[in-house]
CSV table of C-alpha atoms in Angstrom, one decimal:
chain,number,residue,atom,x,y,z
A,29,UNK,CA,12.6,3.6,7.8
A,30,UNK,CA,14.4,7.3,8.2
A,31,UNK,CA,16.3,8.9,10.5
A,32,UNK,CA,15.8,12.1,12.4
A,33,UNK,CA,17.2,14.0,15.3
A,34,UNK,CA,15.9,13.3,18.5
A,35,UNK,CA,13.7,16.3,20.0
A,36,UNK,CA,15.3,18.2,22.1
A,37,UNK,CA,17.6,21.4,23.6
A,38,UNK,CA,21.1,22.2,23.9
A,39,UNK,CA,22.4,25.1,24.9
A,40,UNK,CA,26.1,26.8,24.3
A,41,UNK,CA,27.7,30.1,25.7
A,42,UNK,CA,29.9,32.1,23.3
A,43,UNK,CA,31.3,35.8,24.7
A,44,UNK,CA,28.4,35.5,26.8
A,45,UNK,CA,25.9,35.6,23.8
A,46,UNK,CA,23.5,32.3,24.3
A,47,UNK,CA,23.0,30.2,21.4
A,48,UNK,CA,20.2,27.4,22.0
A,49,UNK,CA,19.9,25.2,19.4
A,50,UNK,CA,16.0,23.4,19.6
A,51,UNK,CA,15.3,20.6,17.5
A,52,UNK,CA,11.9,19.0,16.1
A,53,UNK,CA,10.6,16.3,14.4
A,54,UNK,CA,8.5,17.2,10.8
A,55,UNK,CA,6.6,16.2,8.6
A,56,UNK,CA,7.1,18.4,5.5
A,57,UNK,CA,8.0,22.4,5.3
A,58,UNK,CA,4.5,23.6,6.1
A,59,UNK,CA,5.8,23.0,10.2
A,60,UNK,CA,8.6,24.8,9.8
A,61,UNK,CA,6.5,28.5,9.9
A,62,UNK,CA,4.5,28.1,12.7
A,63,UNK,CA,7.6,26.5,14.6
A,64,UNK,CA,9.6,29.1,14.5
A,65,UNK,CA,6.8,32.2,15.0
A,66,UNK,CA,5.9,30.2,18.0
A,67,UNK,CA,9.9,30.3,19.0
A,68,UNK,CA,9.8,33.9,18.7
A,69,UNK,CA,7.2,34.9,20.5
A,70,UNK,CA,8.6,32.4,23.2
A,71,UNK,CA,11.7,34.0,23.0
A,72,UNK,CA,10.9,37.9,22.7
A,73,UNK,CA,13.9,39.2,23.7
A,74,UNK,CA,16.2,37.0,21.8
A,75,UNK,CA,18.4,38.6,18.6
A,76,UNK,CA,17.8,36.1,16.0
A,77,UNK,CA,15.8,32.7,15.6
A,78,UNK,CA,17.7,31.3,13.0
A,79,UNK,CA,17.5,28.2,11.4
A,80,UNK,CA,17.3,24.8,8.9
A,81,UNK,CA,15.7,21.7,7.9
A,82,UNK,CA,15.5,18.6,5.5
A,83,UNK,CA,11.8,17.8,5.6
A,84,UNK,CA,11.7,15.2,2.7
A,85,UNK,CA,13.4,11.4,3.3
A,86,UNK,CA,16.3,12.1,0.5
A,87,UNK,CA,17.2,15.6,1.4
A,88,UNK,CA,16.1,17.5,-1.7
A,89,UNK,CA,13.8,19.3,-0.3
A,90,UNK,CA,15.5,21.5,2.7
A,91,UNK,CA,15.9,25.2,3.7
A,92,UNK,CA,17.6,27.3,6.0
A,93,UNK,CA,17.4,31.2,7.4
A,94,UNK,CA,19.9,33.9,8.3
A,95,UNK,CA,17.3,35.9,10.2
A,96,UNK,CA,19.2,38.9,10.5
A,97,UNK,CA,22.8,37.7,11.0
A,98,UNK,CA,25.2,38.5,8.2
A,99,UNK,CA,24.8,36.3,5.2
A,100,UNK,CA,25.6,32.6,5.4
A,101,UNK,CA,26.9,33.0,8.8
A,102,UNK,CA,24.0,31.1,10.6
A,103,UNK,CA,21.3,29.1,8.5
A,104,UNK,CA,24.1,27.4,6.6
A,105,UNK,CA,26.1,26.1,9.4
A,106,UNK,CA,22.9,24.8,10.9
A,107,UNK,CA,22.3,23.0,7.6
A,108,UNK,CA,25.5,21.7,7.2
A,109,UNK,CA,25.5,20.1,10.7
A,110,UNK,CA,21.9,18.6,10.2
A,111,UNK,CA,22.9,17.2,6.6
A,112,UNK,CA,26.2,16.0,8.0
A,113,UNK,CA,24.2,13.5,10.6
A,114,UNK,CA,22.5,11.6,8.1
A,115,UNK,CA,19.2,12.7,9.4
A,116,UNK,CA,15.6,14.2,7.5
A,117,UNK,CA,12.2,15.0,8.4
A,118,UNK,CA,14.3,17.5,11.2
A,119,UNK,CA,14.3,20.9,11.9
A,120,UNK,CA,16.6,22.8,13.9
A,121,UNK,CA,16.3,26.3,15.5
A,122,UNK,CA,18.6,28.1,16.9
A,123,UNK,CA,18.1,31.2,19.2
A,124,UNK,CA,20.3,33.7,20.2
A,125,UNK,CA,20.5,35.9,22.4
A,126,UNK,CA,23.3,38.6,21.8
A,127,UNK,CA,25.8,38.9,24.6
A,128,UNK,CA,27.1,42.8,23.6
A,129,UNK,CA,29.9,41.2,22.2
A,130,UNK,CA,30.0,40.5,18.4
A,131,UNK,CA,31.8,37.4,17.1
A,132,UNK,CA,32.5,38.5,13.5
A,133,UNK,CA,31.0,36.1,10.4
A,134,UNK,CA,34.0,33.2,10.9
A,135,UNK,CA,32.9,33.4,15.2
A,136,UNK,CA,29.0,33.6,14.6
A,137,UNK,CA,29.6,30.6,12.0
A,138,UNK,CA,31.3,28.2,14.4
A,139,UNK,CA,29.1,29.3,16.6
A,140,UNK,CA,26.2,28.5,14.9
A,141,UNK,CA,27.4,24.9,13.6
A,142,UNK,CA,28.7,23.9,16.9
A,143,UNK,CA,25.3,24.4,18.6
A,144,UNK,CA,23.6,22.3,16.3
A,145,UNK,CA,26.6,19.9,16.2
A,146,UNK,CA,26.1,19.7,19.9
A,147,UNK,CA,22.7,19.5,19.8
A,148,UNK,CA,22.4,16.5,17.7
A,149,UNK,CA,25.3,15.1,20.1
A,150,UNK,CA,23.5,15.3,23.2
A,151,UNK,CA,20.0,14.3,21.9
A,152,UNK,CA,21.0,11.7,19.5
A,153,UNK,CA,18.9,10.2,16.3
A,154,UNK,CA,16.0,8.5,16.1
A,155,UNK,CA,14.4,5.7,13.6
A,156,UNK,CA,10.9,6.1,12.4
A,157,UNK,CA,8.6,4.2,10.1
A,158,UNK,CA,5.6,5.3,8.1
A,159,UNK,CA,2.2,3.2,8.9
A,160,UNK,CA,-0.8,2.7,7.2
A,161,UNK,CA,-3.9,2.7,9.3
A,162,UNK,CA,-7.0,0.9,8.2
A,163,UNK,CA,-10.5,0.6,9.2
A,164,UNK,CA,-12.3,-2.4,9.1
A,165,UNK,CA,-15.8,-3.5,10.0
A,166,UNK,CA,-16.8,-7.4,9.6
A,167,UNK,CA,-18.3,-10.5,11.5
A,168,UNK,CA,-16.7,-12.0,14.1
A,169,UNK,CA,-15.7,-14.9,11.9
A,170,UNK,CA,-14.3,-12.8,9.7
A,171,UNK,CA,-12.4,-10.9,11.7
A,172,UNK,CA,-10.6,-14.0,13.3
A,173,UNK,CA,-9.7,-15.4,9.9
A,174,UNK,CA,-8.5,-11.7,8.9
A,175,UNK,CA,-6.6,-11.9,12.2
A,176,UNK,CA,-5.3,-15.5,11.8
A,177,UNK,CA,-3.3,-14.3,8.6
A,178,UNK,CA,-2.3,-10.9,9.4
A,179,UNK,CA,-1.1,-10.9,13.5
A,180,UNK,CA,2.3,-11.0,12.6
A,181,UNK,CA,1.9,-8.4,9.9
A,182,UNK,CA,-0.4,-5.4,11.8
A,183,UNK,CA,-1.1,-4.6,15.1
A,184,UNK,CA,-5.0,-3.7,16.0
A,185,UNK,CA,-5.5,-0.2,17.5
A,186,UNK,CA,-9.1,-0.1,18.7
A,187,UNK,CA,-11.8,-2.6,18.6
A,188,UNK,CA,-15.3,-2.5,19.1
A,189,UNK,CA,-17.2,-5.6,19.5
A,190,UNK,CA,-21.5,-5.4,18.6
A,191,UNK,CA,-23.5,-6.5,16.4
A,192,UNK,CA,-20.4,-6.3,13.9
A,193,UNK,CA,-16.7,-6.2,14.3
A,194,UNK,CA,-15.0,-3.0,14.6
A,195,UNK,CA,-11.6,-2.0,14.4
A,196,UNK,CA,-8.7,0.0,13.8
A,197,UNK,CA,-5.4,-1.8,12.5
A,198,UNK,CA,-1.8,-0.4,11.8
A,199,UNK,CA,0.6,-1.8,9.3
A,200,UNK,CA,4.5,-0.6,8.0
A,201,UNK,CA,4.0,0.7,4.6
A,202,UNK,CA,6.8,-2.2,3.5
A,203,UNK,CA,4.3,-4.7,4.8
A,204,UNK,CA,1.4,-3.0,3.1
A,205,UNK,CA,0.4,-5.4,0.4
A,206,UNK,CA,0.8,-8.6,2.4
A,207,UNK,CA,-1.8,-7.3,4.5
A,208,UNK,CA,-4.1,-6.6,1.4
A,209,UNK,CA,-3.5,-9.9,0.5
A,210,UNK,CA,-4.7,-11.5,3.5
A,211,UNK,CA,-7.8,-9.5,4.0
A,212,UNK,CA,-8.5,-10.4,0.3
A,213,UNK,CA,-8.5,-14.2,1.4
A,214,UNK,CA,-10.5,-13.7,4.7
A,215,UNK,CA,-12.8,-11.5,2.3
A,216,UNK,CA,-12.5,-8.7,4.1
A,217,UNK,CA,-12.4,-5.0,3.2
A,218,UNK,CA,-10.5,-2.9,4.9
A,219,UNK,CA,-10.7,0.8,4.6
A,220,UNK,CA,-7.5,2.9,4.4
A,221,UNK,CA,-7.9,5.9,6.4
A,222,UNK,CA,-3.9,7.6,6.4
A,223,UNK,CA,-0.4,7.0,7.1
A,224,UNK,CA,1.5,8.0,10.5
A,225,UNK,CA,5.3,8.6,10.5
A,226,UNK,CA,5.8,7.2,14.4
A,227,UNK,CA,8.6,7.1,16.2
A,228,UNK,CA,10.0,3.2,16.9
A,229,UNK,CA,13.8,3.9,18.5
């Protein structure tokens, strides 16, 4: 089970520059890039598309970006705020659009923290869990002894019914091995085809 903040967009006016702080869900650093190109080419005439994220469960792996406001004054704030909430697998953004009125590096830094604090506020956290999806092909008495053991462990997807049996079955990674078990029983063989991280709360 983690934690991440809720997608979403909050917006806050400081000396009439616009700060709007965007948050996503991700699944490892490789989102962050195209994320925020496709922010600034949304956002053209924006000043900065700063930004920071934790994309591992334990927070080791994070990063953040100035992008053009003075150092420290922006990434880190962002950081602090997201680290702050507990959550990981997040990214925040935040764009601004300058006003004509500069804020100085202790201004730009509040500003910068209390859009993400108020984004993260307003759009609150989320739970997710990582699932295991499996394949499975097998007669149809096999599949209801599979399904005897196992329908309070996975949850079927897709099912074909022919001349075999076919479907696709879900299963929290915590409850992984129980389900191995059973299919090992109903001598099955499931085929593991991935893990999901979906979004439960």
């Amino acid at each position: 089970m983690i934690t991440c903040v809720a997608p979403g967009e909050y917006e806050l006016d400081v000396k009439r520059s616009r700060f709007i702080a965007i948050s996503y869900r991700i699944e490892s650093r490789d989102d962050v890039g195209p994320i925020i190109a496709e922010l600034k080419n949304k956002h053209i005439g924006a000043r900065h598309v700063c930004y920071a994220f934790i994309a591992d469960e334990k927070g080791d792996d994070f990063g953040y970006d100035d992008n053009g406001e003075p150092s420290g004054t922006a990434g880190k704030p962002i950081y602090s705020a997201l680290a702050a909430s507990g959550a990981c697998k997040t990214l925040i953004a935040v764009v601004r659009y300058f006003g004509g009125v500069k804020l100085g590096a202790g201004g730009l830094t509040r500003a910068y923290r209390e859009s993400a604090v108020g984004l993260i506020d307003n759009v609150g956290l989320i739970r997710a869990e990582y699932y295991a999806e499996y394949a499975l092909c097998c007669t149809g008495d096999e599949y209801k002894r599979f399904m005897g053991s196992t329908r309070n462990i996975c949850t079927v997807e897709r099912i074909e019914y022919a001349e075999k049996v076919k479907c696709l079955v879900k299963v929290s990674i915590e409850k992984e091995n129980e389900l191995l078990r059973a299919a090992s029983i109903a001598k099955v063989s499931p085929e593991r085809i991935g893990v999901r991280c979906l979004t439960i709360q």
